[in-house]
CSV table of C-alpha atoms in Angstrom, one decimal:
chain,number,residue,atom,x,y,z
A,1,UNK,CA,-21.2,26.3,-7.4
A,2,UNK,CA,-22.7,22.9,-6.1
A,3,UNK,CA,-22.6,20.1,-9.0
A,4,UNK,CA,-25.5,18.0,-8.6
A,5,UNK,CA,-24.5,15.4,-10.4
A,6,UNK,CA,-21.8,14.9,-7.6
A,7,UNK,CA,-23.2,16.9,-4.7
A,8,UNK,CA,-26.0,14.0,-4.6
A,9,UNK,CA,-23.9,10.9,-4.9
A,10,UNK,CA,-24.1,8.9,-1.3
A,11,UNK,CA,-24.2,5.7,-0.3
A,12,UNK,CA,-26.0,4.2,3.4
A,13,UNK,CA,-23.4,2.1,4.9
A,14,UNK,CA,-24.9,-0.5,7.0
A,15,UNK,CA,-23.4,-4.1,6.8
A,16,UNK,CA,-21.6,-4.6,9.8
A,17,UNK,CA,-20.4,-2.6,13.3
A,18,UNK,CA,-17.2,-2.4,15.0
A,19,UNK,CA,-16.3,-2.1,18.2
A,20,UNK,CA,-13.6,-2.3,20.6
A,21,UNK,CA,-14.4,-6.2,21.9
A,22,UNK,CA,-14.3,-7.3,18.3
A,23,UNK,CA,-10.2,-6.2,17.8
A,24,UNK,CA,-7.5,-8.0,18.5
A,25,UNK,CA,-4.4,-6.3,21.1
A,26,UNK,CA,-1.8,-6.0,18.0
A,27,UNK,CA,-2.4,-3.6,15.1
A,28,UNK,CA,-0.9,-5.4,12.5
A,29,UNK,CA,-2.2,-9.2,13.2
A,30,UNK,CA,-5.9,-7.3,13.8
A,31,UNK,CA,-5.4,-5.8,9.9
A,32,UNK,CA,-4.2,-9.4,8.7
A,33,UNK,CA,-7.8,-10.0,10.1
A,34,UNK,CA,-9.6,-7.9,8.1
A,35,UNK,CA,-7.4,-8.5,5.1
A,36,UNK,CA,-7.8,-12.4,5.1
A,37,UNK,CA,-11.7,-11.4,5.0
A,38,UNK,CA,-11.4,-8.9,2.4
A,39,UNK,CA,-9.8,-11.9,0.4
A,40,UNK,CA,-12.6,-14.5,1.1
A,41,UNK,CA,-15.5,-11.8,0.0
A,42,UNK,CA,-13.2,-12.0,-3.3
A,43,UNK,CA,-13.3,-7.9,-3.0
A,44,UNK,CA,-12.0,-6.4,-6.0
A,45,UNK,CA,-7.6,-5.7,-5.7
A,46,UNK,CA,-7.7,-6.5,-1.7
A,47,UNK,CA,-4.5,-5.8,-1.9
A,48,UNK,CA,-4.5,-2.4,-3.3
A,49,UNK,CA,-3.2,0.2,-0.8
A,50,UNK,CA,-2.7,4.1,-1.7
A,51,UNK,CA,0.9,4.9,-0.8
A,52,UNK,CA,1.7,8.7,0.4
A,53,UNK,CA,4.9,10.3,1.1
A,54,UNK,CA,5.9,14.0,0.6
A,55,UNK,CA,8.5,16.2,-0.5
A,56,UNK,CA,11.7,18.0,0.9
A,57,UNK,CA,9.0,21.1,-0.1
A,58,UNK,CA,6.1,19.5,2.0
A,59,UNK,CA,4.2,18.1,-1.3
A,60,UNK,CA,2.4,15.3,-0.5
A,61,UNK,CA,2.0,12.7,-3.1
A,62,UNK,CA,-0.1,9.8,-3.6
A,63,UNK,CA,-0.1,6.7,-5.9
A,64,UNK,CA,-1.4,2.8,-5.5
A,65,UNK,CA,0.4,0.1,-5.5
A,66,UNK,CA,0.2,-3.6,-4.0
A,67,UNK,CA,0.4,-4.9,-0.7
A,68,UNK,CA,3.6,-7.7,-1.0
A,69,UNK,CA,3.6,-8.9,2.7
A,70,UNK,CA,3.0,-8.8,6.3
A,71,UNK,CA,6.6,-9.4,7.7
A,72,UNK,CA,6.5,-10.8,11.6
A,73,UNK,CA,3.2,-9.2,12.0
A,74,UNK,CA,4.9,-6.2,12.0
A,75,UNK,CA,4.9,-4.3,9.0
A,76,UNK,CA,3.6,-3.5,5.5
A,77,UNK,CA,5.6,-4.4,2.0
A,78,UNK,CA,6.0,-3.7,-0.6
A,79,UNK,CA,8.3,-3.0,-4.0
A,80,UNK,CA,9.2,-0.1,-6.3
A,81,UNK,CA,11.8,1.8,-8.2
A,82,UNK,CA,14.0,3.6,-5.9
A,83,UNK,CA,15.1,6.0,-8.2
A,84,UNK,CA,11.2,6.9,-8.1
A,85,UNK,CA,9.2,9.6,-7.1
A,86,UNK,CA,8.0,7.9,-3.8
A,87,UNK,CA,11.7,6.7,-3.6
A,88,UNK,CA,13.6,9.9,-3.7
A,89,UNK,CA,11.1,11.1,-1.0
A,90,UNK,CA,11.3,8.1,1.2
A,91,UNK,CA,15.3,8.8,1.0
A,92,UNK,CA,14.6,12.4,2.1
A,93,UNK,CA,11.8,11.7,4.4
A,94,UNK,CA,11.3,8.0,6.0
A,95,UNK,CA,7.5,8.4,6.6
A,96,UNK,CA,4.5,7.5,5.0
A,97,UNK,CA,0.8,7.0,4.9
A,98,UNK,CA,-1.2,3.7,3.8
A,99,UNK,CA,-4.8,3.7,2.8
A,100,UNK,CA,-6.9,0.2,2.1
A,101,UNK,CA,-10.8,1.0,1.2
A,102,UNK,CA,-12.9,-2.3,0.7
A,103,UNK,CA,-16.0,-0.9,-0.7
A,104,UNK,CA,-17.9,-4.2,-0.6
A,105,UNK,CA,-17.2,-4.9,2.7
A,106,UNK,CA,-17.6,-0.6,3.7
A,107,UNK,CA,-14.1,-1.1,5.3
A,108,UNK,CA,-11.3,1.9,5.6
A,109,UNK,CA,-8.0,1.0,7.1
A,110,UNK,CA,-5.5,3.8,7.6
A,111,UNK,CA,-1.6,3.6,8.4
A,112,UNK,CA,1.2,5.4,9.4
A,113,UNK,CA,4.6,4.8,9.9
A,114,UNK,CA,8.3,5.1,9.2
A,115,UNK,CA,9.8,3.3,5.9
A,116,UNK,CA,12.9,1.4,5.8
A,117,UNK,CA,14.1,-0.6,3.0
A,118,UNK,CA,13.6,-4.5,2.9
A,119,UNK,CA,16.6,-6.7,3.0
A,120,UNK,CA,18.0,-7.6,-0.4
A,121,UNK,CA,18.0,-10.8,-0.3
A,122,UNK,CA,14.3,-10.3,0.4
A,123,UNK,CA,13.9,-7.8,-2.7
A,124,UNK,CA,16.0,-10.4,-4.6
A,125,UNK,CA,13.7,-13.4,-4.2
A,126,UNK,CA,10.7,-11.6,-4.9
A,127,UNK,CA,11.9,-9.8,-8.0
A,128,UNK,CA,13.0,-13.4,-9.3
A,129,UNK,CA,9.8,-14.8,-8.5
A,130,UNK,CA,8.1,-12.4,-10.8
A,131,UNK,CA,6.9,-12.9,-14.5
A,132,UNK,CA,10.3,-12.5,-16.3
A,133,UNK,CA,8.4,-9.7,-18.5
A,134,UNK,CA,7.7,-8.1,-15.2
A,135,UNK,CA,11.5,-8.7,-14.6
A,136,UNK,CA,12.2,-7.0,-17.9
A,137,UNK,CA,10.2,-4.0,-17.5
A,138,UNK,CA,11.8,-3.3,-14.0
A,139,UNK,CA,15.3,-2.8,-16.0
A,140,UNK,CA,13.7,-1.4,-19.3
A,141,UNK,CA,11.2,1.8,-17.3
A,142,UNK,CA,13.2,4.8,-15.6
A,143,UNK,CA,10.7,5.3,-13.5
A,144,UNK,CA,9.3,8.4,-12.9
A,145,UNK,CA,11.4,10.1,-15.3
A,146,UNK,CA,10.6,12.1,-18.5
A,147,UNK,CA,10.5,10.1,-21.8
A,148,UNK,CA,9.8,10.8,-25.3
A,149,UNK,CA,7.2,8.7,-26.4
A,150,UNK,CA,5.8,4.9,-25.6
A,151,UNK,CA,7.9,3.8,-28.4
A,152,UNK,CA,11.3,4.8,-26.3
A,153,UNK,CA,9.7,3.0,-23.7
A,154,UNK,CA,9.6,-0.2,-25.8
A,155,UNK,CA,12.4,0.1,-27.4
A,156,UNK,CA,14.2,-0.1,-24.0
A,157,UNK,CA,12.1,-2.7,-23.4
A,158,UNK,CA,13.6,-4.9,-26.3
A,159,UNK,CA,16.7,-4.2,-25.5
A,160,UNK,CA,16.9,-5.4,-22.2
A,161,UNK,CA,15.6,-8.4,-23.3
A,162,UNK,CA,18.1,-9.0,-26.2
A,163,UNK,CA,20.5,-8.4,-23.7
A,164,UNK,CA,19.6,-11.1,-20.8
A,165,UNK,CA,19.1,-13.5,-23.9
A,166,UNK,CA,17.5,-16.4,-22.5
A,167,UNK,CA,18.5,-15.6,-18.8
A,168,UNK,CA,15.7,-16.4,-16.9
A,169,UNK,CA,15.2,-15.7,-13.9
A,170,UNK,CA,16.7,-11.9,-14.6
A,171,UNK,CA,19.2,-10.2,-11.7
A,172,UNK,CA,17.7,-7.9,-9.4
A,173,UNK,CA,19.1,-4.2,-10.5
A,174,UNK,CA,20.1,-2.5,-7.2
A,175,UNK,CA,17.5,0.6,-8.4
A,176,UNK,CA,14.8,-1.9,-7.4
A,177,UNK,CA,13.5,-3.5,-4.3
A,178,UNK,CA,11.2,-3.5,-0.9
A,179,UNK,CA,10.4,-1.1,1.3
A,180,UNK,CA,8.4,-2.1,5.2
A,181,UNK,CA,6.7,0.5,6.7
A,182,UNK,CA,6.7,0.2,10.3
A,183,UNK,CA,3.4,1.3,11.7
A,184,UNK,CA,3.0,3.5,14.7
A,185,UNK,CA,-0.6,4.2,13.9
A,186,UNK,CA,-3.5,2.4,12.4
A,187,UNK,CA,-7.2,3.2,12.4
A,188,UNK,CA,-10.2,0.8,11.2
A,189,UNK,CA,-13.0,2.1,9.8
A,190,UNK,CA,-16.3,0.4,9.4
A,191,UNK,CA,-19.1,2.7,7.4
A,192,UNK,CA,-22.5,2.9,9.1
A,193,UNK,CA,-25.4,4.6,8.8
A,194,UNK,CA,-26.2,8.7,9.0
A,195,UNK,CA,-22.5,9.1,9.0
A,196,UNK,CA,-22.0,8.1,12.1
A,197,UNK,CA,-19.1,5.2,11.3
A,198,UNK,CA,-17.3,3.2,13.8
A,199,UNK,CA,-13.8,4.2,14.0
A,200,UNK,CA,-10.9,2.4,15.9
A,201,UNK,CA,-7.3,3.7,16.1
A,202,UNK,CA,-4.3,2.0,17.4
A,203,UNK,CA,-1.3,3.9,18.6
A,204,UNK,CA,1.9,2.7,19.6
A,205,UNK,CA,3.5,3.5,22.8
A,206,UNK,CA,6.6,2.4,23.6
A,207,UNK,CA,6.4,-1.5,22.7
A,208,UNK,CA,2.6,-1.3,23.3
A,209,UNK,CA,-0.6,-0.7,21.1
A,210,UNK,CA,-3.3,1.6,22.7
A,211,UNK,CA,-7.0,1.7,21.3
A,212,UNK,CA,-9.1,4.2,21.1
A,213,UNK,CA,-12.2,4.7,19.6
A,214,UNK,CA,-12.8,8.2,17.2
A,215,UNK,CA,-16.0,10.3,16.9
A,216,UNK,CA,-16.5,10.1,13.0
């Protein structure tokens, strides 16, 4: 049965095109591009990327987090939990998708890639450079896990804190830190009208990026 209510929900995409002169050679320096103007329209979380991995079963899972870095041009980071969900799957299985949508600017960009973790002394800086409640939390929430109620939750919460005192900044527990995907593919996608969106995918090959453009 059809839901009208949904079934009648569209939008007419028309602000811009895209086309193969308007990208730069490199994947990563052409979605630094688009990211650097997703952050001068003031879009709403630019940074905001839906993270996918999948299971020793084949269960993919998806979840957002934030965008933490461009590293050489050549990868995406970010942080987590590594006794997480998305950890234990990265352990299991290295891959993963990225997804950026930028509604006010009708923009899709899509990334694949293999995972590796960051350098700690990378993870290390950042973690200290956080809010220490944020530092705080990262000790205080298994992650992922099974708890009894949001009262355990912040209970563990003032417990870490009566235990680092007045410590500020916090140290970095090893079960946190970065992970860089390194991209082998990457598609743009600008929405335009009837459907018919412009869609640009780079593939790596060898040490090189090949475009290609994708019926819609």
């Amino acid at each position: 049965m059809i839901d009208p209510h949904l079934a009648d929900l569209r939008k007419t995409y028309a602000q811009r095109t895209l086309s193969e002169a308007d990208v730069l050679p490199e994947a990563v320096p052409q979605f630094r591009a688009w990211l650097e103007e997703a952050l001068a329209a003031q879009v709403d979380e630019p940074t905001a990327m839906t993270v996918s991995t999948v299971s020793a079963a084949g269960q993919p899972s998806s979840r957002v987090v934030l965008l933490k870095g461009l590293p050489d041009d050549a990868g995406f980071l970010f942080y987590t939990n590594y006794d997480s969900r998305k950890g234990h799957e990265l352990t299991a299985q290295p891959l993963a998708a990225l997804n950026f949508f930028w509604p006010g600017l009708e923009r899709q960009v899509r990334v694949e890639g293999r995972v590796e973790k960051a350098p700690e002394t990378m993870s290390t800086e950042y973690f200290q450079s956080r809010p220490r409640s944020s530092q705080i939390g990262a000790w205080a929430s298994p992650q992922s896990q099974v708890i009894g109620s949001r009262e355990e939750l912040e209970a563990r919460e003032e417990a870490v804190a009566e235990e680092f005192g007045a410590q500020d900044p916090l140290p970095r527990p090893a079960h946190w830190g970065g992970y860089i995907l390194r991209p082998t593919r990457l598609e743009l996608w600008q929405g335009r009208p009837s459907r018919l969106h412009d869609r640009i995918v780079y593939e790596l090959e060898g040490a090189t990026w090949k475009r290609s453009r994708l019926a819609p």
